[in-house]
Short mmCIF file of C-alpha atoms and ligand atoms in Angstrom, two decimals:
data_model
loop_
_atom_site.label_atom_id
_atom_site.label_comp_id
_atom_site.label_asym_id
_atom_site.label_seq_id
_atom_site.Cartn_x
_atom_site.Cartn_y
_atom_site.Cartn_z
CA MET A 123 1.16 0.25 -25.65
CA ARG A 124 -1.87 -0.82 -23.59
CA THR A 125 -5.67 -0.53 -23.86
CA GLN A 126 -8.75 -2.00 -22.22
CA VAL A 127 -10.14 -3.65 -25.39
CA GLY A 128 -7.93 -4.47 -28.37
CA ILE A 129 -10.02 -4.82 -31.55
CA VAL A 130 -8.68 -6.71 -34.59
CA GLY A 131 -10.39 -5.51 -37.77
CA ALA A 132 -12.01 -2.22 -38.83
CA GLY A 133 -14.99 -3.73 -40.60
CA PRO A 134 -18.52 -3.02 -39.35
CA ALA A 135 -18.10 -5.26 -36.29
CA GLY A 136 -14.85 -3.72 -35.09
CA LEU A 137 -15.87 -0.13 -35.77
CA MET A 138 -19.30 -0.53 -34.13
CA LEU A 139 -17.82 -2.14 -31.02
CA SER A 140 -15.23 0.62 -30.71
CA HIS A 141 -17.96 3.26 -31.05
CA MET A 142 -20.16 1.57 -28.42
CA LEU A 143 -17.30 1.33 -25.93
CA HIS A 144 -16.26 4.94 -26.54
CA LEU A 145 -19.77 6.17 -25.68
CA GLU A 146 -19.38 4.39 -22.32
CA GLY A 147 -15.89 5.76 -21.65
CA ILE A 148 -14.18 2.43 -22.28
CA ASP A 149 -10.86 2.61 -24.12
CA SER A 150 -10.21 0.56 -27.27
CA VAL A 151 -7.64 0.40 -30.06
CA ILE A 152 -8.42 -0.92 -33.57
CA VAL A 153 -5.72 -2.70 -35.61
CA GLU A 154 -6.60 -3.14 -39.30
CA ARG A 155 -4.49 -4.72 -42.01
CA ALA A 156 -5.99 -2.79 -44.95
CA GLY A 157 -5.84 0.92 -45.72
CA GLN A 158 -8.63 3.16 -44.42
CA GLU A 159 -9.86 4.10 -47.92
CA HIS A 160 -10.10 0.44 -48.95
CA VAL A 161 -12.14 -0.38 -45.86
CA ARG A 162 -14.45 2.55 -46.50
CA THR A 163 -15.20 1.66 -50.14
CA ARG A 164 -15.54 -2.16 -50.17
CA LEU A 165 -18.92 -3.08 -51.76
CA ARG A 166 -20.74 -5.75 -49.77
CA ALA A 167 -24.09 -6.05 -48.02
CA GLY A 168 -27.03 -3.86 -48.66
CA VAL A 169 -29.88 -4.55 -46.24
CA LEU A 170 -30.24 -3.64 -42.54
CA GLU A 171 -32.79 -5.38 -40.34
CA GLN A 172 -34.92 -3.55 -37.78
CA GLY A 173 -32.61 -4.33 -34.85
CA THR A 174 -29.56 -2.95 -36.64
CA VAL A 175 -31.41 0.27 -37.50
CA GLU A 176 -32.57 0.66 -33.89
CA MET A 177 -28.94 0.18 -32.82
CA LEU A 178 -27.73 2.89 -35.26
CA ARG A 179 -30.37 5.35 -34.08
CA GLY A 180 -29.74 4.54 -30.40
CA LEU A 181 -26.00 5.19 -30.80
CA GLY A 182 -26.40 8.54 -32.56
CA LEU A 183 -25.61 7.15 -36.01
CA GLY A 184 -28.98 7.70 -37.64
CA GLY A 185 -28.17 10.96 -39.48
CA ARG A 186 -27.01 9.98 -42.96
CA PHE A 187 -28.95 6.73 -42.67
CA GLY A 188 -32.11 8.79 -42.14
CA ARG A 189 -31.49 10.62 -45.41
CA LEU A 190 -30.15 7.77 -47.57
CA GLY A 191 -31.75 4.61 -46.16
CA LEU A 192 -34.72 3.23 -48.13
CA GLU A 193 -37.34 1.55 -45.93
CA GLN A 194 -38.61 -1.76 -47.28
CA HIS A 195 -41.93 -3.40 -46.46
CA ALA A 196 -42.14 -6.32 -48.88
CA ILE A 197 -40.25 -8.72 -51.12
CA ASP A 198 -41.66 -9.87 -54.48
CA PHE A 199 -41.00 -13.56 -55.15
CA ARG A 200 -41.30 -14.47 -58.84
CA PHE A 201 -41.97 -18.13 -59.69
CA ALA A 202 -44.25 -20.07 -62.05
CA GLY A 203 -44.41 -16.90 -64.18
CA GLU A 204 -46.15 -14.93 -61.44
CA SER A 205 -45.44 -12.35 -58.75
CA HIS A 206 -45.93 -13.52 -55.13
CA ARG A 207 -45.36 -10.70 -52.64
CA ILE A 208 -44.63 -11.12 -48.95
CA ASP A 209 -45.55 -7.92 -47.09
CA PHE A 210 -43.20 -8.60 -44.16
CA HIS A 211 -44.08 -5.23 -42.59
CA ALA A 212 -47.72 -6.22 -42.21
CA ALA A 213 -46.96 -9.87 -41.35
CA SER A 214 -44.51 -8.88 -38.58
CA GLY A 215 -46.82 -6.29 -37.02
CA GLY A 216 -44.95 -3.25 -38.37
CA ARG A 217 -41.27 -4.26 -38.52
CA SER A 218 -39.21 -3.21 -41.56
CA ALA A 219 -35.89 -3.67 -43.31
CA TRP A 220 -33.90 -0.89 -44.95
CA VAL A 221 -31.69 -0.76 -48.02
CA TYR A 222 -28.49 0.96 -46.88
CA PRO A 223 -25.21 -0.17 -48.52
CA GLN A 224 -22.61 -1.54 -46.11
CA HIS A 225 -19.96 0.92 -47.31
CA GLU A 226 -22.26 3.76 -46.23
CA LEU A 227 -22.58 2.24 -42.75
CA VAL A 228 -18.80 1.78 -42.56
CA THR A 229 -18.37 5.43 -43.62
CA ASP A 230 -20.71 6.55 -40.82
CA LEU A 231 -18.84 4.45 -38.26
CA MET A 232 -15.38 5.44 -39.50
CA ASP A 233 -16.31 9.16 -39.50
CA ALA A 234 -17.62 8.83 -35.94
CA ARG A 235 -14.41 7.14 -34.76
CA VAL A 236 -12.18 9.69 -36.51
CA ALA A 237 -14.22 12.57 -35.04
CA ALA A 238 -13.81 11.07 -31.57
CA GLY A 239 -10.03 10.82 -32.03
CA ALA A 240 -10.04 7.02 -31.88
CA CYS A 241 -6.73 5.20 -31.88
CA MET A 242 -6.79 3.15 -35.11
CA PHE A 243 -3.87 1.55 -36.95
CA PHE A 244 -4.34 0.92 -40.70
CA GLU A 245 -2.07 -1.10 -42.97
CA ALA A 246 -1.21 -2.92 -39.74
CA PRO A 247 -1.62 -6.69 -40.13
CA VAL A 248 -2.00 -8.61 -36.87
CA THR A 249 0.41 -11.56 -36.96
CA ARG A 250 -0.58 -13.37 -33.75
CA LEU A 251 -2.30 -13.15 -30.40
CA GLU A 252 -0.59 -14.08 -27.14
CA GLY A 253 -1.83 -14.77 -23.61
CA VAL A 254 -5.56 -14.93 -24.37
CA ARG A 255 -5.89 -17.82 -21.91
CA ASP A 256 -3.79 -16.58 -18.99
CA GLY A 257 -5.12 -13.04 -18.91
CA ASN A 258 -2.05 -11.26 -20.25
CA ALA A 259 -3.51 -10.74 -23.70
CA VAL A 260 -1.25 -9.21 -26.33
CA ILE A 261 -1.93 -8.37 -30.00
CA HIS A 262 1.21 -8.57 -32.13
CA PHE A 263 1.06 -6.58 -35.37
CA GLU A 264 3.26 -4.81 -37.88
CA HIS A 265 3.06 -1.11 -38.65
CA ASP A 266 5.38 1.20 -40.56
CA GLY A 267 7.64 -1.79 -41.19
CA ALA A 268 8.21 -2.49 -37.47
CA PRO A 269 6.78 -5.13 -35.10
CA GLN A 270 4.34 -3.70 -32.55
CA ARG A 271 2.60 -5.10 -29.47
CA LEU A 272 -0.66 -4.01 -27.89
CA GLU A 273 -1.41 -5.26 -24.34
CA CYS A 274 -5.13 -5.56 -23.61
CA ASP A 275 -7.56 -6.61 -20.91
CA TYR A 276 -9.69 -8.20 -23.65
CA ILE A 277 -9.37 -8.88 -27.40
CA ALA A 278 -12.31 -8.59 -29.82
CA GLY A 279 -11.66 -10.74 -32.89
CA CYS A 280 -13.53 -8.77 -35.57
CA ASP A 281 -11.17 -9.80 -38.36
CA GLY A 282 -13.59 -11.56 -40.65
CA PHE A 283 -13.55 -15.05 -42.12
CA ARG A 284 -9.90 -14.95 -43.21
CA GLY A 285 -8.50 -13.31 -40.10
CA VAL A 286 -6.14 -14.73 -37.47
CA CYS A 287 -8.21 -14.53 -34.27
CA ARG A 288 -10.31 -17.67 -34.72
CA ASP A 289 -7.08 -19.66 -35.07
CA ALA A 290 -5.94 -18.36 -31.67
CA ILE A 291 -8.42 -20.81 -30.15
CA PRO A 292 -6.69 -24.23 -29.85
CA ALA A 293 -8.01 -26.65 -32.47
CA ASP A 294 -9.17 -29.10 -29.78
CA GLU A 295 -11.22 -26.35 -28.12
CA VAL A 296 -13.17 -25.26 -31.22
CA LYS A 297 -15.85 -27.08 -33.24
CA VAL A 298 -16.36 -25.93 -36.84
CA TYR A 299 -19.56 -26.47 -38.82
CA ASP A 300 -19.19 -25.87 -42.54
CA ARG A 301 -21.17 -26.25 -45.77
CA VAL A 302 -20.00 -24.99 -49.16
CA TYR A 303 -22.70 -24.60 -51.81
CA PRO A 304 -22.22 -25.79 -55.41
CA PHE A 305 -22.97 -22.34 -56.84
CA GLY A 306 -22.14 -18.66 -56.39
CA TRP A 307 -23.70 -15.29 -57.18
CA LEU A 308 -22.58 -13.09 -60.03
CA GLY A 309 -23.31 -9.63 -58.60
CA ILE A 310 -23.49 -6.43 -60.63
CA LEU A 311 -24.12 -2.77 -59.91
CA ALA A 312 -26.18 -1.08 -62.64
CA ASP A 313 -26.94 2.57 -63.30
CA ALA A 314 -30.63 1.80 -63.62
CA PRO A 315 -33.59 2.49 -61.33
CA ALA A 316 -35.50 -0.43 -59.83
CA PRO A 317 -38.71 -1.09 -61.84
CA THR A 318 -40.68 -1.25 -58.59
CA SER A 319 -39.70 -0.09 -55.09
CA GLU A 320 -39.33 -3.66 -53.84
CA ILE A 321 -36.50 -6.20 -53.71
CA THR A 322 -37.42 -8.92 -56.19
CA TRP A 323 -36.34 -12.58 -56.22
CA GLY A 324 -36.45 -14.74 -59.35
CA CYS A 325 -36.86 -18.43 -58.37
CA HIS A 326 -36.44 -19.80 -61.86
CA GLU A 327 -35.77 -23.33 -63.08
CA ASP A 328 -32.66 -22.04 -64.86
CA GLY A 329 -31.30 -20.53 -61.65
CA PHE A 330 -31.87 -17.91 -58.97
CA ALA A 331 -31.78 -14.15 -59.60
CA MET A 332 -32.34 -11.12 -57.39
CA LEU A 333 -32.90 -7.46 -57.96
CA SER A 334 -32.02 -5.28 -54.98
CA ILE A 335 -31.66 -1.55 -54.60
CA ARG A 336 -28.71 0.67 -53.64
CA SER A 337 -30.22 4.10 -54.41
CA PRO A 338 -33.12 5.52 -56.46
CA SER A 339 -30.85 5.33 -59.54
CA VAL A 340 -28.65 2.29 -58.83
CA THR A 341 -29.68 -1.35 -58.63
CA ARG A 342 -27.74 -4.34 -57.29
CA LEU A 343 -28.52 -7.52 -59.24
CA TYR A 344 -27.43 -11.10 -58.70
CA LEU A 345 -27.48 -14.23 -60.86
CA GLN A 346 -26.84 -17.77 -59.64
CA CYS A 347 -23.72 -19.02 -61.39
CA ALA A 348 -21.02 -21.67 -61.06
CA PRO A 349 -19.00 -21.21 -57.85
CA ASP A 350 -15.75 -20.71 -59.75
CA GLU A 351 -17.28 -18.52 -62.47
CA GLU A 352 -15.12 -15.82 -64.02
CA PRO A 353 -17.08 -12.53 -64.16
CA GLU A 354 -15.51 -11.82 -67.54
CA ALA A 355 -17.30 -14.90 -68.93
CA TRP A 356 -20.54 -12.93 -68.62
CA SER A 357 -21.05 -10.28 -71.30
CA ASP A 358 -23.47 -7.46 -70.50
CA ASP A 359 -25.91 -8.86 -73.06
CA ARG A 360 -25.79 -12.32 -71.48
CA ILE A 361 -26.33 -10.82 -68.01
CA TRP A 362 -29.38 -8.79 -69.01
CA SER A 363 -30.84 -11.68 -71.00
CA GLU A 364 -30.60 -14.01 -67.97
CA LEU A 365 -31.96 -11.36 -65.59
CA HIS A 366 -34.99 -10.75 -67.79
CA LYS A 367 -35.60 -14.50 -68.13
CA ARG A 368 -35.37 -15.18 -64.41
CA LEU A 369 -37.06 -12.02 -63.04
CA ASP A 370 -39.60 -10.63 -65.53
CA VAL A 371 -43.25 -11.77 -65.31
CA PRO A 372 -46.36 -10.57 -67.18
CA ASP A 373 -48.26 -7.64 -65.59
CA MET A 374 -45.15 -6.34 -63.79
CA PRO A 375 -42.63 -3.77 -65.14
CA PRO A 376 -39.51 -5.50 -66.51
CA VAL A 377 -35.98 -5.11 -65.14
CA ASN A 378 -34.45 -1.80 -66.26
CA GLU A 379 -31.11 -2.11 -68.04
CA GLY A 380 -28.25 0.33 -67.60
CA ARG A 381 -24.47 0.75 -67.51
CA ILE A 382 -22.87 -2.03 -65.45
CA SER A 383 -20.35 -0.34 -63.16
CA GLN A 384 -19.20 -3.34 -61.12
CA LYS A 385 -19.17 -7.11 -61.67
CA GLY A 386 -18.00 -9.81 -59.25
CA VAL A 387 -18.64 -13.38 -58.10
CA THR A 388 -19.38 -14.21 -54.46
CA ALA A 389 -19.02 -17.80 -53.23
CA MET A 390 -21.75 -19.30 -51.01
CA ARG A 391 -21.00 -20.85 -47.65
CA SER A 392 -22.58 -21.61 -44.27
CA PHE A 393 -19.97 -21.64 -41.51
CA LEU A 394 -20.02 -21.45 -37.72
CA ALA A 395 -17.25 -21.86 -35.14
CA GLU A 396 -18.13 -22.80 -31.56
CA PRO A 397 -17.42 -21.37 -29.02
CA MET A 398 -17.20 -17.68 -29.95
CA GLN A 399 -15.05 -16.93 -26.90
CA TYR A 400 -11.86 -18.31 -25.36
CA GLY A 401 -10.30 -16.77 -22.27
CA ARG A 402 -9.90 -13.04 -22.98
CA LEU A 403 -10.72 -13.44 -26.71
CA PHE A 404 -14.22 -12.80 -28.10
CA LEU A 405 -15.06 -13.45 -31.77
CA ALA A 406 -17.73 -11.31 -33.47
CA GLY A 407 -19.15 -11.23 -37.01
CA ASP A 408 -17.56 -13.07 -39.92
CA ALA A 409 -14.64 -14.13 -37.68
CA ALA A 410 -17.11 -16.59 -36.12
CA HIS A 411 -19.74 -17.21 -38.78
CA ILE A 412 -20.59 -16.94 -42.46
CA VAL A 413 -24.04 -17.23 -44.03
CA PRO A 414 -25.00 -17.29 -47.72
CA PRO A 415 -26.11 -13.71 -48.61
CA THR A 416 -29.61 -14.96 -49.55
CA GLY A 417 -31.19 -13.83 -46.28
CA ALA A 418 -29.14 -10.60 -45.94
CA LYS A 419 -27.85 -11.76 -42.53
CA GLY A 420 -24.06 -11.40 -42.69
CA LEU A 421 -23.73 -7.77 -41.72
CA ASN A 422 -26.78 -7.87 -39.44
CA SER A 423 -25.44 -10.87 -37.49
CA ALA A 424 -22.16 -9.02 -36.97
CA MET A 425 -24.12 -6.11 -35.50
CA ALA A 426 -26.11 -8.46 -33.27
CA ASP A 427 -22.90 -10.04 -31.89
CA VAL A 428 -21.43 -6.63 -31.18
CA GLN A 429 -24.58 -5.50 -29.40
CA VAL A 430 -24.18 -8.42 -26.97
CA LEU A 431 -20.38 -8.04 -26.62
CA GLY A 432 -20.60 -4.28 -26.11
CA ARG A 433 -23.23 -4.74 -23.38
CA ALA A 434 -21.13 -7.45 -21.73
CA LEU A 435 -17.98 -5.30 -21.64
CA VAL A 436 -19.89 -2.30 -20.32
CA GLU A 437 -21.43 -4.47 -17.58
CA HIS A 438 -17.93 -5.68 -16.66
CA TYR A 439 -16.18 -2.31 -16.61
CA LYS A 440 -19.02 -0.14 -15.30
CA ARG A 441 -20.73 -2.52 -12.85
CA GLY A 442 -18.01 -5.04 -12.10
CA ALA A 443 -20.26 -7.90 -13.19
CA GLY A 444 -19.24 -10.66 -15.58
CA THR A 445 -22.51 -12.49 -16.24
CA TRP A 446 -22.89 -11.35 -19.86
CA LEU A 447 -19.18 -11.80 -20.61
CA ALA A 448 -19.27 -15.38 -19.35
CA SER A 449 -22.33 -16.19 -21.45
CA TYR A 450 -21.47 -14.15 -24.56
CA SER A 451 -20.87 -17.17 -26.78
CA ALA A 452 -23.98 -19.03 -25.58
CA ILE A 453 -26.19 -15.98 -26.14
CA CYS A 454 -24.83 -15.32 -29.65
CA LEU A 455 -24.83 -18.98 -30.74
CA LYS A 456 -28.47 -19.51 -29.71
CA ARG A 457 -29.52 -16.71 -32.10
CA MET A 458 -26.88 -17.53 -34.75
CA TRP A 459 -28.09 -21.09 -35.25
CA LEU A 460 -31.57 -19.74 -35.99
CA VAL A 461 -30.00 -17.28 -38.45
CA GLN A 462 -28.04 -20.15 -40.04
CA ARG A 463 -31.28 -22.12 -40.30
CA PHE A 464 -33.11 -19.24 -42.04
CA SER A 465 -30.24 -18.41 -44.41
CA ALA A 466 -29.47 -22.01 -45.38
CA GLY A 467 -33.16 -22.83 -45.71
CA LEU A 468 -33.82 -19.92 -48.07
CA CYS A 469 -30.66 -20.68 -50.04
CA THR A 470 -31.75 -24.30 -50.49
CA MET A 471 -35.30 -23.30 -51.39
CA VAL A 472 -34.53 -20.86 -54.20
CA HIS A 473 -31.39 -22.13 -55.92
CA GLN A 474 -31.10 -24.92 -58.49
CA PHE A 475 -28.69 -27.58 -57.21
CA PRO A 476 -26.85 -29.65 -59.84
CA GLY A 477 -28.20 -33.19 -59.89
CA ASP A 478 -31.49 -32.46 -58.11
CA ASN A 479 -34.31 -34.53 -59.62
CA ALA A 480 -37.85 -33.47 -60.51
CA PHE A 481 -39.16 -34.46 -57.07
CA VAL A 482 -36.72 -32.16 -55.27
CA ARG A 483 -37.47 -29.28 -57.64
CA ARG A 484 -41.21 -29.74 -57.07
CA LEU A 485 -40.63 -29.72 -53.29
CA GLN A 486 -38.84 -26.37 -53.73
CA ARG A 487 -41.92 -25.04 -55.51
CA ALA A 488 -44.16 -26.32 -52.68
CA ASP A 489 -41.90 -24.57 -50.13
CA LEU A 490 -42.21 -21.30 -52.06
CA GLU A 491 -45.99 -21.69 -52.31
CA TYR A 492 -46.27 -22.34 -48.57
CA MET A 493 -43.93 -19.49 -47.62
CA THR A 494 -45.68 -16.89 -49.80
CA GLY A 495 -49.21 -18.29 -49.77
CA THR A 496 -49.96 -18.97 -46.10
CA VAL A 497 -50.21 -16.80 -42.98
CA ALA A 498 -47.75 -19.07 -41.15
CA GLY A 499 -45.28 -19.04 -44.04
CA ARG A 500 -45.36 -15.26 -44.40
CA LEU A 501 -45.04 -14.75 -40.63
CA GLN A 502 -42.01 -17.03 -40.41
CA PHE A 503 -40.28 -15.24 -43.28
CA ALA A 504 -41.18 -11.82 -41.83
CA GLU A 505 -39.92 -12.59 -38.30
CA ASN A 506 -36.57 -13.76 -39.66
CA PHE A 507 -36.05 -11.23 -42.44
CA THR A 508 -36.76 -8.20 -40.21
CA GLY A 509 -34.49 -9.71 -37.52
CA LEU A 510 -34.80 -12.07 -34.56
CA PRO A 511 -34.56 -10.69 -31.00
CA ILE A 512 -31.00 -10.00 -29.83
CA GLY A 513 -29.54 -11.11 -26.54
CA ALA A 514 -32.62 -13.06 -25.49
P1 FAS B 231 -15.35 -7.89 -42.30
O1 FAS B 231 -14.79 -8.99 -43.12
O2 FAS B 231 -16.24 -6.86 -42.92
O3 FAS B 231 -14.15 -7.04 -41.63
C1 FAS B 231 -13.01 -7.73 -41.11
C2 FAS B 231 -11.85 -6.76 -41.15
O4 FAS B 231 -10.72 -7.39 -40.53
C3 FAS B 231 -11.43 -6.41 -42.58
O5 FAS B 231 -11.35 -5.02 -42.73
C4 FAS B 231 -10.06 -7.08 -42.72
O6 FAS B 231 -9.19 -6.33 -43.54
C5 FAS B 231 -9.58 -7.11 -41.29
N1 FAS B 231 -8.57 -8.14 -41.03
C6 FAS B 231 -8.57 -9.44 -41.46
N2 FAS B 231 -7.45 -10.06 -41.04
C7 FAS B 231 -6.72 -9.15 -40.33
C8 FAS B 231 -5.46 -9.18 -39.68
N3 FAS B 231 -4.72 -10.30 -39.65
N4 FAS B 231 -5.03 -8.06 -39.06
C9 FAS B 231 -5.80 -6.92 -39.07
N5 FAS B 231 -6.98 -6.81 -39.69
C10 FAS B 231 -7.43 -7.92 -40.31
N6 FAS B 231 -23.70 -9.85 -46.29
C11 FAS B 231 -24.99 -9.58 -46.52
O7 FAS B 231 -25.78 -9.54 -45.55
N7 FAS B 231 -25.45 -9.33 -47.80
C12 FAS B 231 -24.62 -9.33 -48.88
O8 FAS B 231 -25.06 -9.13 -50.01
C13 FAS B 231 -23.24 -9.60 -48.68
N8 FAS B 231 -22.37 -9.60 -49.72
C14 FAS B 231 -21.05 -9.87 -49.49
C15 FAS B 231 -20.12 -9.87 -50.54
C16 FAS B 231 -18.77 -10.15 -50.32
C17 FAS B 231 -17.79 -10.14 -51.47
C18 FAS B 231 -18.33 -10.45 -49.00
C19 FAS B 231 -16.88 -10.78 -48.73
C20 FAS B 231 -19.23 -10.45 -47.95
C21 FAS B 231 -20.60 -10.15 -48.18
N9 FAS B 231 -21.52 -10.13 -47.14
C22 FAS B 231 -22.82 -9.87 -47.34
C23 FAS B 231 -21.11 -10.41 -45.79
C24 FAS B 231 -20.48 -9.16 -45.19
O9 FAS B 231 -21.38 -8.10 -45.27
C25 FAS B 231 -20.06 -9.48 -43.77
O10 FAS B 231 -21.08 -10.17 -43.09
C26 FAS B 231 -19.65 -8.26 -42.98
O11 FAS B 231 -18.66 -7.58 -43.69
C27 FAS B 231 -19.15 -8.76 -41.62
O12 FAS B 231 -18.49 -7.72 -40.98
P2 FAS B 231 -17.19 -8.02 -40.07
O13 FAS B 231 -17.49 -9.17 -39.19
O14 FAS B 231 -16.80 -6.71 -39.51
O15 FAS B 231 -16.08 -8.58 -41.08
C1 PHB B 232 -28.74 -7.08 -51.03
O1 PHB B 232 -29.22 -5.95 -51.33
O2 PHB B 232 -27.51 -7.33 -51.09
C2 PHB B 232 -29.69 -8.16 -50.56
C3 PHB B 232 -31.05 -7.85 -50.44
C4 PHB B 232 -31.92 -8.82 -49.98
C5 PHB B 232 -31.44 -10.10 -49.66
C6 PHB B 232 -30.08 -10.39 -49.79
C7 PHB B 232 -29.20 -9.41 -50.23
O3 PHB B 232 -32.30 -11.04 -49.19
#
């Protein structure tokens, strides 16, 4: 079996790349270890930045998004018992973010690939890559109980943090930057409408909390917890009590309670592997980088990588030029380090770290006051939250 671009992973990065290439008449094959239904229904991110939305609309994927996506203009930061809004729409000169659950985006992408008759293998774990350096790239995978091989011109490693593609780069050719945080997020889905129309952060001395939105009747709420917390250790009563303590302030409607339909703990990590390319292999999305979900940058960074990689492959196949392919990693890393800076900075600003003394906690409060209370602070947050330029 042979294709122009072999894609490992059918998450948002792999599906989006395959869709982009298809629109330009470039052949790709996706190899995914999980089942299609599992991929479609995994609950993850929830916020799209302006650049991702422009990408969806530009690639003919704005239909369902246009009906279900909820445009956001501001975030309400709660600290010192008060509400401190950042209107990032005004501060950024009219840029927005949208609430649109990742599984809805994956559904849109998967439906588009199925409708186009894409070649996709599910329940097909990739076991190893071969020949990425010498130009005879091969993806080895298993499917229907038999070993398979896919020969490719190029391989896109879109297989997430725990995939196999990053390890295809020799250890002495890759530099890893890693930071694991001493806390996690207990995330719940609740059948309860948001009390206001805005994402709300609780920067409380007992720990961080967030209220986000998934639909007019469903809210996504997070509580800072121990990194190895068992979700079952949190009763519904304990969850709602902590959410009210960390999010409610006088003069604003309190958090609405409702049936909790999903409960899980997400660990927090900042991770980046350099370079993001090696020979015929190109890493995109979580295969190359992880950010704490604080800044809502995981999914959006995957889309930004794919926008650059898709453009580079189209330039190569359609115009015979290799400039973008040669500089793919440099272009993505320049932007990704700024995304790492924003995500890690926010994470450090709003969470309570074990062992921090009163001075550090007062510095956190000063950072929040500067970010929400000054023109420069609001502009910096707005530029980053609505999305940095891609491919600059
Ligand atoms: P993905 O991990 O989505 O997809 C990789 C795919 O590769 C998977 O389908 C996997 O099955 C497949 N794969 C792996 N190994 C393979 C192999 N050997 N062979 C074949 N296929 C293989 N981001 C936010 O912005 N906000 C959030 O709130 C947020 N919450 C998250 C919660 C959780 C529990 C997790 C895990 C992530 C969360 N993220 C969040 C980050 C998330 O949205 C990612 O950034 C996004 O899924 C990245 O997309 P991909 O790079 O496509 O990787
Ligand atoms: C989410 O809805 O998952 C979300 C929203 C805003 C953030 C981070 C995550 O800053």
